[in-house]
Coordinates of C-alpha atoms in Angstrom, one line a residue:
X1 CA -15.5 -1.2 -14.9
X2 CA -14.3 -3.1 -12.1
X3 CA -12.4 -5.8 -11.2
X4 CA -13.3 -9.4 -12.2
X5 CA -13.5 -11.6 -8.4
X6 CA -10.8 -12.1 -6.7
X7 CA -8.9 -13.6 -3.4
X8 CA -8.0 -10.6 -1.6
X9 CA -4.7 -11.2 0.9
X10 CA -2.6 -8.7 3.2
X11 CA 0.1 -10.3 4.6
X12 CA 1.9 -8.8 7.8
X13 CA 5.4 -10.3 6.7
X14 CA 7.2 -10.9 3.7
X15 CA 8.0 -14.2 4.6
X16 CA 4.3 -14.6 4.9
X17 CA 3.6 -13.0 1.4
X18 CA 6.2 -15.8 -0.5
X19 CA 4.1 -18.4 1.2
X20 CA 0.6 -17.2 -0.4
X21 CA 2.3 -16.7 -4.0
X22 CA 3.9 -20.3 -3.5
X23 CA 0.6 -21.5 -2.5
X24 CA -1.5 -19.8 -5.0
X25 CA 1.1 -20.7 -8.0
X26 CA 0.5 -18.2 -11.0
X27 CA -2.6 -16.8 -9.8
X28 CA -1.7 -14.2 -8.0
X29 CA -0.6 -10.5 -8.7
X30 CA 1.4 -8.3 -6.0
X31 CA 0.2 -5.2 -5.0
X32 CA 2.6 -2.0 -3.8
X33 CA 1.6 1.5 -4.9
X34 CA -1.2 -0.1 -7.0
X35 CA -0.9 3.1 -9.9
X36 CA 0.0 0.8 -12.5
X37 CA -2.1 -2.7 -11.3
X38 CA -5.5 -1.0 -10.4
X39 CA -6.0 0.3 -13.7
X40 CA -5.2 -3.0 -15.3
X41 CA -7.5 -5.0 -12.8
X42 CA -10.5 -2.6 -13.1
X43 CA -10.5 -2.8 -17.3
X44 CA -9.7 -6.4 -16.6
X45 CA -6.7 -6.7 -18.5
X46 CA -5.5 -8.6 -15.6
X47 CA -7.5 -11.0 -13.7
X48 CA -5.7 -12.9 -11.3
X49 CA -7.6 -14.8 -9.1
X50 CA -5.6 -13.7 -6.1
X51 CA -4.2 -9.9 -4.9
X52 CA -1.5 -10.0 -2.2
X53 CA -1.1 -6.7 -1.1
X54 CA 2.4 -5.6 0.8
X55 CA 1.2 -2.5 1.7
X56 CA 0.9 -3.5 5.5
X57 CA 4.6 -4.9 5.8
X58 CA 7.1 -2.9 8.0
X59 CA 10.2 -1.8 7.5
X60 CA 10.2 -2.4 3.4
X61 CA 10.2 1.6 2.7
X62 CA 13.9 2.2 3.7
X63 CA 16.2 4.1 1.4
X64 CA 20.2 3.8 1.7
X65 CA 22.8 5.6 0.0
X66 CA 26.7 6.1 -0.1
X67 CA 29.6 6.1 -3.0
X68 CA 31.2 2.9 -2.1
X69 CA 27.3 1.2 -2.8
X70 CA 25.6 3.0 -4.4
X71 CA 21.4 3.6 -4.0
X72 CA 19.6 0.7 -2.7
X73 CA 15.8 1.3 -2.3
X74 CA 13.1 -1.0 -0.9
X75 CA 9.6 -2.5 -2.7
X76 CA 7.1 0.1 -0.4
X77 CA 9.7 3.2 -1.2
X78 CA 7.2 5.8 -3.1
X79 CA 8.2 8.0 -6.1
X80 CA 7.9 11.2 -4.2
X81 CA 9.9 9.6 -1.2
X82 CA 12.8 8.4 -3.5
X83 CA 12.9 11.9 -5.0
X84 CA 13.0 14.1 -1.8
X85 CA 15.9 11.7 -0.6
X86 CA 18.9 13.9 -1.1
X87 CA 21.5 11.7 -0.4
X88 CA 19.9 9.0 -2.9
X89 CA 19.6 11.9 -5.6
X90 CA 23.2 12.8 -4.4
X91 CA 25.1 9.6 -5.2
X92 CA 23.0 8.8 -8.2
X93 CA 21.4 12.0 -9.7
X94 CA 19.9 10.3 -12.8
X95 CA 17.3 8.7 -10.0
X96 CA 15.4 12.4 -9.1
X97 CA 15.8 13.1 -12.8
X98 CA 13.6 10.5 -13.9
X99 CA 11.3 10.3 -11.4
X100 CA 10.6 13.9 -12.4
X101 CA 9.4 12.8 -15.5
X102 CA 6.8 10.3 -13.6
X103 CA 3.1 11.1 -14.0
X104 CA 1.8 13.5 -11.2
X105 CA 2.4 14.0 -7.8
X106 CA -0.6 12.2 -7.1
X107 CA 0.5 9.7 -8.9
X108 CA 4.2 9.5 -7.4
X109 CA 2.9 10.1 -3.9
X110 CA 1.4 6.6 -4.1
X111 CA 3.3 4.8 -6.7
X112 CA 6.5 2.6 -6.2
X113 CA 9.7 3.2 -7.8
X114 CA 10.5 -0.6 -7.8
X115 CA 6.9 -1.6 -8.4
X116 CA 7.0 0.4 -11.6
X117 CA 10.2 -0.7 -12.5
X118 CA 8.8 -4.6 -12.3
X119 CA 5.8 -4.0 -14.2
X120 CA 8.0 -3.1 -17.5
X121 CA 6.3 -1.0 -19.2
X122 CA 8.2 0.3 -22.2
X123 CA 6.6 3.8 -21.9
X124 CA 7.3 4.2 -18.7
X125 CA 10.7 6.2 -17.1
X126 CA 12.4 4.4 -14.2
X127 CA 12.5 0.7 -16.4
X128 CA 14.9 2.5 -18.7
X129 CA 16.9 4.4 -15.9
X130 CA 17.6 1.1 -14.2
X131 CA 18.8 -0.5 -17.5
X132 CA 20.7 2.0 -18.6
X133 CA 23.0 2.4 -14.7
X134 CA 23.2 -1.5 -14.6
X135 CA 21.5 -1.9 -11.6
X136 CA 20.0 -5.2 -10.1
X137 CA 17.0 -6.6 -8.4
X138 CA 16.8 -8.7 -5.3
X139 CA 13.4 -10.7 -4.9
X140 CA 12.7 -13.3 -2.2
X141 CA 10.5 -16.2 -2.6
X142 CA 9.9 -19.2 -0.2
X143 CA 12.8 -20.8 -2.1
X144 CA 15.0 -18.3 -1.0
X145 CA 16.6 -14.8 -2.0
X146 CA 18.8 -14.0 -5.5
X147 CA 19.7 -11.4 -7.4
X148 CA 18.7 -10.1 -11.3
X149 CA 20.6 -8.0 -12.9
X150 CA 19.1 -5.3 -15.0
X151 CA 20.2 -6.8 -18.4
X152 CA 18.7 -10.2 -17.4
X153 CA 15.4 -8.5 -15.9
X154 CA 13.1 -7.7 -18.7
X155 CA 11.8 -10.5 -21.1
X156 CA 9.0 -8.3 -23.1
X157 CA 6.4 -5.5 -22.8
X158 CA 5.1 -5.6 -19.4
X159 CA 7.0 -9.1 -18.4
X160 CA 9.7 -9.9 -16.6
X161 CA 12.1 -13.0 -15.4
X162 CA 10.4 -13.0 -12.3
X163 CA 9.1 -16.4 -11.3
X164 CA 5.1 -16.3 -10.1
X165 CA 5.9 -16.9 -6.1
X166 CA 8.6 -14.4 -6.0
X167 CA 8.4 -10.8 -5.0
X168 CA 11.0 -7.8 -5.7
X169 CA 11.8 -6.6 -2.7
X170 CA 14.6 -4.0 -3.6
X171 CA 16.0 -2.3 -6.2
X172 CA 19.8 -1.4 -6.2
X173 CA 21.5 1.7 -8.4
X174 CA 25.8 1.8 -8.4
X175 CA 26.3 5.7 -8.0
X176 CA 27.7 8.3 -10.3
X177 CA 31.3 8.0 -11.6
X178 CA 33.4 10.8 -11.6
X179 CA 33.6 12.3 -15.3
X180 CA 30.0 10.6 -16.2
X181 CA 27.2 12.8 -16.6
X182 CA 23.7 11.6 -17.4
X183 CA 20.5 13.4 -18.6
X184 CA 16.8 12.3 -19.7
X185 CA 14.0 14.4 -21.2
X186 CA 10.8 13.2 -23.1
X187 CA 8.3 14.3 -25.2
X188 CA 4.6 13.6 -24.0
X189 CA 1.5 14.9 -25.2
X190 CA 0.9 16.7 -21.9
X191 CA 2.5 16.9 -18.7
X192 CA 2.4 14.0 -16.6
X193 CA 1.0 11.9 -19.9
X194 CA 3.1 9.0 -21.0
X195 CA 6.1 9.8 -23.3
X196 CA 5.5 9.7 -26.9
X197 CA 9.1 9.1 -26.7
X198 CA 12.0 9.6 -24.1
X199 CA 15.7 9.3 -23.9
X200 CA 17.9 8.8 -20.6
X201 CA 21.9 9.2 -21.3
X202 CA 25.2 8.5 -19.8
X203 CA 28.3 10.2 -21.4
X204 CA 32.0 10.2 -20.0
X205 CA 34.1 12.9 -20.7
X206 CA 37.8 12.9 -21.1
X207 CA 39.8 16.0 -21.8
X208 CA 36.6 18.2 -22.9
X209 CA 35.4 15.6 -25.8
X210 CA 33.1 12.4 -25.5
X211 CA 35.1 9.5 -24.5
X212 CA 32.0 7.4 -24.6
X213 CA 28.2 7.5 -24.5
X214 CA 25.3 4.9 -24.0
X215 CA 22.1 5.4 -24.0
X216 CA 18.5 4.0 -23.4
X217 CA 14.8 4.9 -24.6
X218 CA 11.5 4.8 -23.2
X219 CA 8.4 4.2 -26.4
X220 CA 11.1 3.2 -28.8
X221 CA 13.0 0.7 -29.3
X222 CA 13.7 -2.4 -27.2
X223 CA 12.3 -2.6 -23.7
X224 CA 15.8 -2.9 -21.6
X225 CA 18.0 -2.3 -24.7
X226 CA 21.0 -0.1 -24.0
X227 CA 22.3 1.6 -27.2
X228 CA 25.9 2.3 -27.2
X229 CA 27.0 5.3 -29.1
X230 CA 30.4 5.5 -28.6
X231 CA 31.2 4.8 -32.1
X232 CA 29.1 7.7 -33.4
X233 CA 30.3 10.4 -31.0
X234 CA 34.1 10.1 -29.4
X235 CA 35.9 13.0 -29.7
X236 CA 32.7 15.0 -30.2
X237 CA 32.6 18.8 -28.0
X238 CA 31.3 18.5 -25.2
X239 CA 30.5 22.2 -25.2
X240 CA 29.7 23.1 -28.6
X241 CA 26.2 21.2 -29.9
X242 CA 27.3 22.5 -33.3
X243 CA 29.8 20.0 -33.6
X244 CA 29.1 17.9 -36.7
X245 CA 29.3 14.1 -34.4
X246 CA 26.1 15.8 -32.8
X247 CA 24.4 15.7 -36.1
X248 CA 25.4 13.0 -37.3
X249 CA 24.1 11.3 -34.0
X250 CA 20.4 12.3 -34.7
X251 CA 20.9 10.7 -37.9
X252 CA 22.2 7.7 -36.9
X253 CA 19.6 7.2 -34.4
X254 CA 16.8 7.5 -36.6
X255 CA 18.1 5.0 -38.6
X256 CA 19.1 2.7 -35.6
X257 CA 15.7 2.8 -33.2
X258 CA 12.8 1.0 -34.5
X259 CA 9.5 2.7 -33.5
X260 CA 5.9 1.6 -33.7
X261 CA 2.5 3.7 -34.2
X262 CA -0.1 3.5 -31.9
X263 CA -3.5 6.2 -31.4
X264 CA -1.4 8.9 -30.5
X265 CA 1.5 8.9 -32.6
X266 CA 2.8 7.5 -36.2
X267 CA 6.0 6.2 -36.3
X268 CA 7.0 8.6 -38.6
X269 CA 6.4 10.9 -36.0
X270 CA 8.1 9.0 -33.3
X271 CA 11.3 8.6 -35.2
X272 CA 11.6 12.2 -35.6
X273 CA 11.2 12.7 -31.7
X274 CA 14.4 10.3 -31.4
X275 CA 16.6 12.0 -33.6
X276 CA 16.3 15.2 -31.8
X277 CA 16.1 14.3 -28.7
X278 CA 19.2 11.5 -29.0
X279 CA 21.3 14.5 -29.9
X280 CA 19.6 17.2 -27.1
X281 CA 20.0 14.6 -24.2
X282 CA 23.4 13.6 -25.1
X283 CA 25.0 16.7 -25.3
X284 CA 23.2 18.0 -22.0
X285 CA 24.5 14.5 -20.2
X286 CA 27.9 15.8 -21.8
X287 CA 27.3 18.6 -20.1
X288 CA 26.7 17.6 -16.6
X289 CA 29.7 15.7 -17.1
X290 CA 31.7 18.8 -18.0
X291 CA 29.7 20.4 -14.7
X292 CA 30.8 17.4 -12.7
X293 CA 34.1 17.4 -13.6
X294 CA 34.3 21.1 -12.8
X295 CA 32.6 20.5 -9.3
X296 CA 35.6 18.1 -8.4
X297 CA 38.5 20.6 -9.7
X298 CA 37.2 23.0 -7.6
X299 CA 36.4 21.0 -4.5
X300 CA 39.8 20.1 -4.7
X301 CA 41.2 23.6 -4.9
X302 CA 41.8 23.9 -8.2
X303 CA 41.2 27.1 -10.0

């Protein structure tokens, strides 16, 4: 199929982009990487009657990183960029672990990390790895500039608080804490498919046990929705996955993540995936932060 007709715009600023999507109201649809939009446009599950495609503005690729700020990364930044940025995956390692988990290269070679993250798709990686670090979102619009925070972002399946004249122009990440590991690992028919379910973590460890643990899922559950588990697993080993808190965690999840069928999975199905995999990427996010605990000790000449 292709698309239905359309206004086709490339703007050379982003000052000059704001002013088509204040002058064209709600009928017009951004364009970045394009991997998740094209698709929609050519089975005309979008139809906007104007495209404004940033593709062409400068200086709206640049990645920044550092403890005291964390990651920052701008709207034209690709997948594959944002990955291969070792001071990004440094400061905030759950980034290059998710993006991992994105499509193919082809796809991430084109694709935008913030441009994903805006078109909320619940089966997608990178929405749930912004919830779950508590990052923000700075959009512009000929109003002016402001800020969303993650748990104010997403308002449904593929929707957003956005307003229709404003674009996200950045995407910010705080960096890892000392003592918090994170993990994330899915299940997908085949590589590079959609998850049939995925789990990112964040566990803090104190004195070899869990001290606390939150985590997020991608096809389950709430788009957004941060699950805090810290009820269900303080105290539990964070080196021994035979600890009975780890059990009881697959359990609990189950019980505590609503799931939905669709063609290529049953809920049934579905909830199984999330009990084992609540348990698996907690205790490897345990892990790391065992690993990254470890790193520090010995980088400051412990033995």
């Amino acid at each position: 199929m292709k698309p239905s007709p359309l206004t086709y715009h490339r703007p050379r600023s982003i000052d000059e982009a704001c002013q088509i999507l204040a002058d064209v109201a709600h009928e017009g649809k951004v364009l970045a990487g394009g991997q998740s939009l094209i698709p929609l446009l050519s089975m005309r599950l979008a139809a906007p009657a104007h495209l404004v495609d940033i593709g062409s503005i400068p200086r709206l690729d640049a990645v920044s990183s550092s403890r005291e700020l964390g990651v920052t990364f701008d709207a034209l930044t690709t997948h594959s960029v944002l990955e291969a940025d070792r001071g990004a995956t440094q400061v905030q390692p759950l980034i290059g672990r998710g993006l991992r988990l994105v499509a193919h290269p082809t796809i991430r070679n084109r694709g935008t990390t913030v441009g994903s993250i805006v078109h909320a798709d619940p089966s997608a990686e990178m929405p749930a790895v912004l919830a779950l670090l508590g990052g923000s979102v700075t959009v512009r619009s000929v109003r002016g500039v402001r800020e969303i925070r993650s748990t104010d972002l997403f308002a449904g399946p593929l929707e957003t608080t956005l307003e229709a004249d404003e674009i996200a122009t950045s995407v910010t990440v705080p960096a890892a804490e000392p003592g918090v590991g994170t993990a994330i690992d899915e299940i997908a028919r085949r590589h590079g498919d959609y998850a049939l379910v995925g789990v990112a973590a964040q566990v803090r460890v104190e004195g070899g046990a869990v001290a606390a643990a939150r985590m997020t899922y991608v096809s389950a559950g709430e788009l957004g929705e941060v699950v805090d588990y810290t009820d269900v697993l303080r105290g539990a080993s964070a080196t021994d996955d035979r600890d009975p808190l780890w059990r009881n965690l697959s359990e609990f999840a189950r019980e505590r993540i609503d799931t939905e069928p669709d063609i290529h999975a049953t809920a049934r199905y579905r909830s199984q995936l999330v009990a084992a995999l609540t348990a698996r990427v907690g205790f490897a996010a345990a892990q790391d932060a065992v690993l990254d605990g470890a790193a520090v000790h010995a980088s400051a000449g412990g033995r």
